[in-house]
mmCIF file of N, CA and C in Angstrom:
data_model
loop_
_atom_site.group_PDB
_atom_site.id
_atom_site.type_symbol
_atom_site.label_atom_id
_atom_site.label_comp_id
_atom_site.label_asym_id
_atom_site.label_seq_id
_atom_site.Cartn_x
_atom_site.Cartn_y
_atom_site.Cartn_z
ATOM 1 N N MET A 25 -18.603 -19.793 30.640
ATOM 2 C CA MET A 25 -19.055 -19.874 29.268
ATOM 3 C C MET A 25 -19.749 -18.570 28.882
ATOM 4 N N LEU A 26 -19.476 -18.100 27.672
ATOM 5 C CA LEU A 26 -20.112 -16.877 27.196
ATOM 6 C C LEU A 26 -21.551 -17.167 26.803
ATOM 7 N N THR A 27 -22.432 -16.367 27.343
ATOM 8 C CA THR A 27 -23.833 -16.560 26.999
ATOM 9 C C THR A 27 -24.451 -15.290 26.455
ATOM 10 N N LEU A 28 -23.876 -14.175 26.776
ATOM 11 C CA LEU A 28 -24.448 -12.927 26.306
ATOM 12 C C LEU A 28 -24.058 -12.677 24.858
ATOM 13 N N ALA A 29 -25.023 -12.299 24.065
ATOM 14 C CA ALA A 29 -24.774 -12.019 22.655
ATOM 15 C C ALA A 29 -23.723 -10.928 22.493
ATOM 16 N N ALA A 30 -23.730 -9.948 23.399
ATOM 17 C CA ALA A 30 -22.758 -8.858 23.318
ATOM 18 C C ALA A 30 -21.329 -9.375 23.526
ATOM 19 N N ASP A 31 -21.139 -10.309 24.457
ATOM 20 C CA ASP A 31 -19.813 -10.879 24.688
ATOM 21 C C ASP A 31 -19.319 -11.631 23.457
ATOM 22 N N ILE A 32 -20.204 -12.379 22.860
ATOM 23 C CA ILE A 32 -19.850 -13.156 21.678
ATOM 24 C C ILE A 32 -19.510 -12.222 20.520
ATOM 25 N N GLU A 33 -20.270 -11.158 20.359
ATOM 26 C CA GLU A 33 -20.017 -10.186 19.290
ATOM 27 C C GLU A 33 -18.658 -9.500 19.484
ATOM 28 N N VAL A 34 -18.312 -9.170 20.712
ATOM 29 C CA VAL A 34 -17.014 -8.545 20.991
ATOM 30 C C VAL A 34 -15.874 -9.468 20.578
ATOM 31 N N LEU A 35 -15.981 -10.724 20.937
ATOM 32 C CA LEU A 35 -14.933 -11.678 20.566
ATOM 33 C C LEU A 35 -14.886 -11.897 19.057
ATOM 34 N N ALA A 36 -16.032 -11.893 18.420
ATOM 35 C CA ALA A 36 -16.071 -12.052 16.960
ATOM 36 C C ALA A 36 -15.396 -10.868 16.274
ATOM 37 N N ARG A 37 -15.629 -9.663 16.781
ATOM 38 C CA ARG A 37 -14.979 -8.477 16.207
ATOM 39 C C ARG A 37 -13.473 -8.558 16.397
ATOM 40 N N PHE A 38 -13.031 -8.985 17.556
ATOM 41 C CA PHE A 38 -11.602 -9.132 17.828
ATOM 42 C C PHE A 38 -10.996 -10.166 16.871
ATOM 43 N N GLY A 39 -11.695 -11.270 16.675
ATOM 44 C CA GLY A 39 -11.231 -12.299 15.751
ATOM 45 C C GLY A 39 -11.165 -11.795 14.321
ATOM 46 N N ARG A 40 -12.159 -11.015 13.918
ATOM 47 C CA ARG A 40 -12.175 -10.450 12.566
ATOM 48 C C ARG A 40 -10.971 -9.525 12.373
ATOM 49 N N ALA A 41 -10.665 -8.742 13.387
ATOM 50 C CA ALA A 41 -9.516 -7.839 13.297
ATOM 51 C C ALA A 41 -8.217 -8.613 13.183
ATOM 52 N N LEU A 42 -8.096 -9.715 13.916
ATOM 53 C CA LEU A 42 -6.861 -10.502 13.911
ATOM 54 C C LEU A 42 -6.754 -11.438 12.716
ATOM 55 N N ALA A 43 -7.801 -11.537 11.915
ATOM 56 C CA ALA A 43 -7.809 -12.466 10.789
ATOM 57 C C ALA A 43 -6.899 -12.031 9.646
ATOM 58 N N ASP A 44 -6.444 -10.802 9.664
ATOM 59 C CA ASP A 44 -5.590 -10.305 8.591
ATOM 60 C C ASP A 44 -4.205 -9.966 9.149
ATOM 61 N N PRO A 45 -3.143 -10.471 8.525
ATOM 62 C CA PRO A 45 -1.782 -10.213 9.023
ATOM 63 C C PRO A 45 -1.421 -8.728 9.087
ATOM 64 N N ILE A 46 -1.920 -7.936 8.143
ATOM 65 C CA ILE A 46 -1.596 -6.499 8.186
ATOM 66 C C ILE A 46 -2.254 -5.851 9.397
ATOM 67 N N ARG A 47 -3.495 -6.220 9.678
ATOM 68 C CA ARG A 47 -4.154 -5.650 10.864
ATOM 69 C C ARG A 47 -3.444 -6.087 12.139
ATOM 70 N N CYS A 48 -2.944 -7.305 12.163
ATOM 71 C CA CYS A 48 -2.165 -7.762 13.318
ATOM 72 C C CYS A 48 -0.912 -6.905 13.477
ATOM 73 N N ARG A 49 -0.242 -6.643 12.365
ATOM 74 C CA ARG A 49 0.971 -5.817 12.417
ATOM 75 C C ARG A 49 0.652 -4.400 12.894
ATOM 76 N N ILE A 50 -0.469 -3.863 12.452
ATOM 77 C CA ILE A 50 -0.884 -2.520 12.894
ATOM 78 C C ILE A 50 -1.131 -2.523 14.393
ATOM 79 N N LEU A 51 -1.880 -3.508 14.876
ATOM 80 C CA LEU A 51 -2.168 -3.584 16.313
ATOM 81 C C LEU A 51 -0.892 -3.723 17.130
ATOM 82 N N LEU A 52 0.029 -4.550 16.658
ATOM 83 C CA LEU A 52 1.286 -4.721 17.388
ATOM 84 C C LEU A 52 2.114 -3.439 17.371
ATOM 85 N N ALA A 53 2.090 -2.715 16.252
ATOM 86 C CA ALA A 53 2.810 -1.438 16.186
ATOM 87 C C ALA A 53 2.187 -0.424 17.143
ATOM 88 N N LEU A 54 0.853 -0.364 17.172
ATOM 89 C CA LEU A 54 0.180 0.584 18.065
ATOM 90 C C LEU A 54 0.292 0.167 19.525
ATOM 91 N N ARG A 55 0.538 -1.109 19.759
ATOM 92 C CA ARG A 55 0.794 -1.566 21.124
ATOM 93 C C ARG A 55 2.056 -0.906 21.658
ATOM 94 N N GLU A 56 3.022 -0.703 20.762
ATOM 95 C CA GLU A 56 4.289 -0.074 21.155
ATOM 96 C C GLU A 56 4.123 1.427 21.398
ATOM 97 N N ALA A 57 3.377 2.094 20.518
ATOM 98 C CA ALA A 57 3.187 3.544 20.654
ATOM 99 C C ALA A 57 2.146 4.028 19.652
ATOM 100 N N PRO A 58 1.420 5.089 19.992
ATOM 101 C CA PRO A 58 0.509 5.694 19.020
ATOM 102 C C PRO A 58 1.312 6.162 17.804
ATOM 103 N N ALA A 59 0.632 6.275 16.649
ATOM 104 C CA ALA A 59 1.341 6.674 15.435
ATOM 105 C C ALA A 59 0.405 7.366 14.456
ATOM 106 N N HIS A 60 0.999 8.177 13.595
ATOM 107 C CA HIS A 60 0.280 8.820 12.504
ATOM 108 C C HIS A 60 0.240 7.847 11.324
ATOM 109 N N PRO A 61 -0.826 7.903 10.524
ATOM 110 C CA PRO A 61 -0.959 6.965 9.411
ATOM 111 C C PRO A 61 0.243 6.927 8.463
ATOM 112 N N ALA A 62 0.783 8.070 8.111
ATOM 113 C CA ALA A 62 1.922 8.088 7.187
ATOM 114 C C ALA A 62 3.106 7.328 7.774
ATOM 115 N N ASP A 63 3.347 7.515 9.064
ATOM 116 C CA ASP A 63 4.449 6.811 9.720
ATOM 117 C C ASP A 63 4.183 5.308 9.784
ATOM 118 N N LEU A 64 2.938 4.937 10.072
ATOM 119 C CA LEU A 64 2.576 3.520 10.105
ATOM 120 C C LEU A 64 2.757 2.873 8.735
ATOM 121 N N ALA A 65 2.283 3.550 7.700
ATOM 122 C CA ALA A 65 2.398 3.004 6.340
ATOM 123 C C ALA A 65 3.863 2.790 5.981
ATOM 124 N N ASP A 66 4.700 3.766 6.305
ATOM 125 C CA ASP A 66 6.131 3.643 6.003
ATOM 126 C C ASP A 66 6.765 2.503 6.782
ATOM 127 N N SER A 67 6.472 2.423 8.074
ATOM 128 C CA SER A 67 7.111 1.389 8.899
ATOM 129 C C SER A 67 6.635 -0.017 8.530
ATOM 130 N N LEU A 68 5.394 -0.140 8.050
ATOM 131 C CA LEU A 68 4.859 -1.444 7.669
ATOM 132 C C LEU A 68 5.121 -1.771 6.199
ATOM 133 N N GLY A 69 5.557 -0.778 5.434
ATOM 134 C CA GLY A 69 5.846 -1.007 4.025
ATOM 135 C C GLY A 69 4.609 -1.246 3.174
ATOM 136 N N ILE A 70 3.523 -0.539 3.491
ATOM 137 C CA ILE A 70 2.288 -0.667 2.704
ATOM 138 C C ILE A 70 1.832 0.726 2.264
ATOM 139 N N SER A 71 0.951 0.759 1.280
ATOM 140 C CA SER A 71 0.462 2.046 0.790
ATOM 141 C C SER A 71 -0.453 2.685 1.837
ATOM 142 N N ARG A 72 -0.558 3.990 1.751
ATOM 143 C CA ARG A 72 -1.433 4.718 2.686
ATOM 144 C C ARG A 72 -2.900 4.354 2.462
ATOM 145 N N THR A 73 -3.256 4.091 1.226
ATOM 146 C CA THR A 73 -4.638 3.690 0.925
ATOM 147 C C THR A 73 -4.962 2.356 1.580
ATOM 148 N N ARG A 74 -4.056 1.423 1.424
ATOM 149 C CA ARG A 74 -4.265 0.100 2.034
ATOM 150 C C ARG A 74 -4.325 0.214 3.553
ATOM 151 N N LEU A 75 -3.426 1.012 4.121
ATOM 152 C CA LEU A 75 -3.422 1.220 5.570
ATOM 153 C C LEU A 75 -4.735 1.840 6.021
ATOM 154 N N SER A 76 -5.217 2.819 5.269
ATOM 155 C CA SER A 76 -6.463 3.495 5.619
ATOM 156 C C SER A 76 -7.621 2.507 5.698
ATOM 157 N N ASN A 77 -7.690 1.577 4.753
ATOM 158 C CA ASN A 77 -8.750 0.565 4.774
ATOM 159 C C ASN A 77 -8.658 -0.317 6.013
ATOM 160 N N HIS A 78 -7.450 -0.705 6.383
ATOM 161 C CA HIS A 78 -7.277 -1.543 7.564
ATOM 162 C C HIS A 78 -7.571 -0.766 8.852
ATOM 163 N N LEU A 79 -7.171 0.491 8.893
ATOM 164 C CA LEU A 79 -7.484 1.308 10.073
ATOM 165 C C LEU A 79 -8.995 1.484 10.226
ATOM 166 N N ALA A 80 -9.698 1.624 9.110
ATOM 167 C CA ALA A 80 -11.164 1.750 9.165
ATOM 168 C C ALA A 80 -11.775 0.488 9.762
ATOM 169 N N CYS A 81 -11.265 -0.664 9.359
ATOM 170 C CA CYS A 81 -11.757 -1.933 9.913
ATOM 171 C C CYS A 81 -11.493 -1.994 11.412
ATOM 172 N N LEU A 82 -10.291 -1.618 11.820
ATOM 173 C CA LEU A 82 -9.943 -1.667 13.244
ATOM 174 C C LEU A 82 -10.760 -0.664 14.055
ATOM 175 N N ARG A 83 -11.072 0.483 13.467
ATOM 176 C CA ARG A 83 -11.952 1.446 14.140
ATOM 177 C C ARG A 83 -13.349 0.861 14.276
ATOM 178 N N ASP A 84 -13.852 0.263 13.196
ATOM 179 C CA ASP A 84 -15.192 -0.344 13.224
ATOM 180 C C ASP A 84 -15.277 -1.464 14.258
ATOM 181 N N CYS A 85 -14.184 -2.168 14.444
ATOM 182 C CA CYS A 85 -14.139 -3.246 15.440
ATOM 183 C C CYS A 85 -13.990 -2.697 16.862
ATOM 184 N N GLY A 86 -13.736 -1.403 16.979
ATOM 185 C CA GLY A 86 -13.599 -0.778 18.293
ATOM 186 C C GLY A 86 -12.243 -0.988 18.940
ATOM 187 N N LEU A 87 -11.239 -1.356 18.140
ATOM 188 C CA LEU A 87 -9.923 -1.655 18.710
ATOM 189 C C LEU A 87 -8.960 -0.484 18.663
ATOM 190 N N VAL A 88 -9.144 0.436 17.726
ATOM 191 C CA VAL A 88 -8.300 1.622 17.660
ATOM 192 C C VAL A 88 -9.179 2.861 17.608
ATOM 193 N N VAL A 89 -8.593 3.974 18.005
ATOM 194 C CA VAL A 89 -9.286 5.262 17.937
ATOM 195 C C VAL A 89 -8.387 6.251 17.212
ATOM 196 N N ALA A 90 -9.031 7.194 16.541
ATOM 197 C CA ALA A 90 -8.336 8.277 15.862
ATOM 198 C C ALA A 90 -8.387 9.500 16.773
ATOM 199 N N VAL A 91 -7.217 10.056 17.049
ATOM 200 C CA VAL A 91 -7.122 11.215 17.936
ATOM 201 C C VAL A 91 -6.621 12.403 17.120
ATOM 202 N N PRO A 92 -7.444 13.466 16.997
ATOM 203 C CA PRO A 92 -6.983 14.644 16.262
ATOM 204 C C PRO A 92 -5.830 15.327 16.997
ATOM 205 N N VAL A 93 -4.789 15.630 16.246
ATOM 206 C CA VAL A 93 -3.640 16.358 16.793
ATOM 207 C C VAL A 93 -3.349 17.483 15.805
ATOM 208 N N GLY A 94 -3.890 18.643 16.086
ATOM 209 C CA GLY A 94 -3.772 19.737 15.134
ATOM 210 C C GLY A 94 -4.506 19.377 13.856
ATOM 211 N N ARG A 95 -3.778 19.440 12.732
ATOM 212 C CA ARG A 95 -4.383 19.101 11.447
ATOM 213 C C ARG A 95 -4.130 17.649 11.055
ATOM 214 N N ARG A 96 -3.499 16.923 11.917
ATOM 215 C CA ARG A 96 -3.200 15.511 11.655
ATOM 216 C C ARG A 96 -4.028 14.620 12.579
ATOM 217 N N THR A 97 -4.008 13.339 12.288
ATOM 218 C CA THR A 97 -4.708 12.367 13.118
ATOM 219 C C THR A 97 -3.715 11.305 13.556
ATOM 220 N N ARG A 98 -3.758 11.004 14.833
ATOM 221 C CA ARG A 98 -2.898 9.959 15.395
ATOM 222 C C ARG A 98 -3.792 8.785 15.777
ATOM 223 N N TYR A 99 -3.295 7.570 15.568
ATOM 224 C CA TYR A 99 -4.045 6.374 15.937
ATOM 225 C C TYR A 99 -3.408 5.719 17.149
ATOM 226 N N GLU A 100 -4.274 5.162 17.986
ATOM 227 C CA GLU A 100 -3.805 4.435 19.168
ATOM 228 C C GLU A 100 -4.816 3.356 19.508
ATOM 229 N N LEU A 101 -4.374 2.413 20.340
ATOM 230 C CA LEU A 101 -5.295 1.375 20.796
ATOM 231 C C LEU A 101 -6.419 2.037 21.587
ATOM 232 N N ALA A 102 -7.611 1.524 21.436
ATOM 233 C CA ALA A 102 -8.770 2.107 22.110
ATOM 234 C C ALA A 102 -8.679 1.981 23.628
ATOM 235 N N ASP A 103 -7.951 0.995 24.097
ATOM 236 C CA ASP A 103 -7.796 0.767 25.531
ATOM 237 C C ASP A 103 -6.449 0.092 25.751
ATOM 238 N N GLU A 104 -5.726 0.517 26.760
ATOM 239 C CA GLU A 104 -4.397 -0.061 26.999
ATOM 240 C C GLU A 104 -4.455 -1.556 27.310
ATOM 241 N N ARG A 105 -5.598 -2.029 27.794
ATOM 242 C CA ARG A 105 -5.735 -3.465 28.074
ATOM 243 C C ARG A 105 -5.646 -4.304 26.801
ATOM 244 N N LEU A 106 -5.933 -3.701 25.648
ATOM 245 C CA LEU A 106 -5.801 -4.432 24.384
ATOM 246 C C LEU A 106 -4.352 -4.835 24.133
ATOM 247 N N GLY A 107 -3.421 -3.975 24.506
ATOM 248 C CA GLY A 107 -1.999 -4.317 24.370
ATOM 249 C C GLY A 107 -1.646 -5.523 25.210
ATOM 250 N N HIS A 108 -2.161 -5.564 26.430
ATOM 251 C CA HIS A 108 -1.923 -6.719 27.307
ATOM 252 C C HIS A 108 -2.597 -7.973 26.739
ATOM 253 N N ALA A 109 -3.802 -7.808 26.211
ATOM 254 C CA ALA A 109 -4.515 -8.945 25.626
ATOM 255 C C ALA A 109 -3.753 -9.506 24.423
ATOM 256 N N LEU A 110 -3.209 -8.625 23.593
ATOM 257 C CA LEU A 110 -2.410 -9.073 22.450
ATOM 258 C C LEU A 110 -1.184 -9.845 22.905
ATOM 259 N N ASP A 111 -0.515 -9.330 23.935
ATOM 260 C CA ASP A 111 0.653 -10.032 24.479
ATOM 261 C C ASP A 111 0.269 -11.405 25.019
ATOM 262 N N ASP A 112 -0.812 -11.446 25.792
ATOM 263 C CA ASP A 112 -1.263 -12.719 26.374
ATOM 264 C C ASP A 112 -1.649 -13.718 25.289
ATOM 265 N N LEU A 113 -2.375 -13.260 24.291
ATOM 266 C CA LEU A 113 -2.801 -14.137 23.210
ATOM 267 C C LEU A 113 -1.599 -14.658 22.425
ATOM 268 N N ARG A 114 -0.672 -13.772 22.119
ATOM 269 C CA ARG A 114 0.521 -14.171 21.360
ATOM 270 C C ARG A 114 1.337 -15.196 22.125
ATOM 271 N N THR A 115 1.575 -14.976 23.401
ATOM 272 C CA THR A 115 2.378 -15.924 24.172
ATOM 273 C C THR A 115 1.636 -17.246 24.375
ATOM 274 N N ALA A 116 0.316 -17.196 24.515
ATOM 275 C CA ALA A 116 -0.458 -18.435 24.658
ATOM 276 C C ALA A 116 -0.393 -19.257 23.384
ATOM 277 N N VAL A 117 -0.535 -18.622 22.242
ATOM 278 C CA VAL A 117 -0.494 -19.342 20.971
ATOM 279 C C VAL A 117 0.892 -19.935 20.745
ATOM 280 N N VAL A 118 1.932 -19.184 21.053
ATOM 281 C CA VAL A 118 3.298 -19.689 20.899
ATOM 282 C C VAL A 118 3.520 -20.888 21.816
ATOM 283 N N ALA A 119 3.018 -20.822 23.040
ATOM 284 C CA ALA A 119 3.183 -21.927 23.982
ATOM 285 C C ALA A 119 2.446 -23.171 23.502
ATOM 286 N N VAL A 120 1.242 -23.008 23.013
ATOM 287 C CA VAL A 120 0.464 -24.148 22.528
ATOM 288 C C VAL A 120 1.123 -24.751 21.295
ATOM 289 N N GLU A 121 1.609 -23.893 20.404
ATOM 290 C CA GLU A 121 2.253 -24.383 19.183
ATOM 291 C C GLU A 121 3.514 -25.172 19.521
ATOM 292 N N ALA A 122 4.256 -24.743 20.543
ATOM 293 C CA ALA A 122 5.495 -25.422 20.927
ATOM 294 C C ALA A 122 5.221 -26.759 21.607
ATOM 295 N N ASP A 123 4.035 -26.917 22.200
ATOM 296 C CA ASP A 123 3.683 -28.141 22.920
ATOM 297 C C ASP A 123 2.830 -29.031 22.027
ATOM 298 N N LYS A 124 3.463 -29.720 21.121
ATOM 299 C CA LYS A 124 2.731 -30.612 20.213
ATOM 300 C C LYS A 124 2.452 -31.928 20.933
ATOM 301 N N THR A 125 1.213 -32.085 21.347
ATOM 302 C CA THR A 125 0.848 -33.324 22.023
ATOM 303 C C THR A 125 0.395 -34.383 21.026
ATOM 304 N N CYS A 126 0.116 -33.971 19.823
ATOM 305 C CA CYS A 126 -0.300 -34.895 18.771
ATOM 306 C C CYS A 126 0.962 -35.426 18.102
ATOM 307 N N VAL A 127 1.154 -36.747 18.151
ATOM 308 C CA VAL A 127 2.371 -37.360 17.598
ATOM 309 C C VAL A 127 2.502 -37.082 16.111
ATOM 310 N N ASP A 128 1.405 -37.139 15.369
ATOM 311 C CA ASP A 128 1.421 -36.918 13.927
ATOM 312 C C ASP A 128 0.902 -35.518 13.587
ATOM 313 N N ALA A 129 1.340 -34.519 14.336
ATOM 314 C CA ALA A 129 0.800 -33.174 14.203
ATOM 315 C C ALA A 129 0.923 -32.626 12.785
ATOM 316 N N ASP A 130 2.064 -32.803 12.179
ATOM 317 C CA ASP A 130 2.258 -32.256 10.825
ATOM 318 C C ASP A 130 1.351 -32.931 9.804
ATOM 319 N N GLU A 131 1.225 -34.236 9.876
ATOM 320 C CA GLU A 131 0.409 -34.964 8.919
ATOM 321 C C GLU A 131 -1.091 -34.716 9.128
ATOM 322 N N LYS A 132 -1.489 -34.598 10.365
ATOM 323 C CA LYS A 132 -2.917 -34.437 10.685
ATOM 324 C C LYS A 132 -3.351 -32.984 10.731
ATOM 325 N N GLY A 133 -2.397 -32.064 10.733
ATOM 326 C CA GLY A 133 -2.734 -30.642 10.792
ATOM 327 C C GLY A 133 -3.272 -30.207 12.145
ATOM 328 N N CYS A 134 -2.863 -30.894 13.208
ATOM 329 C CA CYS A 134 -3.365 -30.555 14.547
ATOM 330 C C CYS A 134 -2.277 -29.914 15.392
ATOM 331 N N ARG A 135 -1.757 -28.846 14.916
ATOM 332 C CA ARG A 135 -0.694 -28.134 15.636
ATOM 333 C C ARG A 135 -1.241 -27.430 16.843
#
């Protein structure tokens, strides 16, 4: 059981980052490879301004880092273990969703 305030805060930041579908898409894209903001915006089909706001949130959460490359900035996951954590979380959620133990799951909202 988590008892340290720091542990709880880390998980809360991770949850805050995952609470938005665009931030999830950014994290999954960066899991594949580091990228420049313009390339990320194009591949995700969002404006650079919107992407910039989401990247700022992910930086504040400590999940991504900005790496200067000449006059440009490249973004990547702050730690490679985050990519593994995203994979583990995604597969766990998919497994739980597929295993509906509640007979009236749709009606009760207990997926």
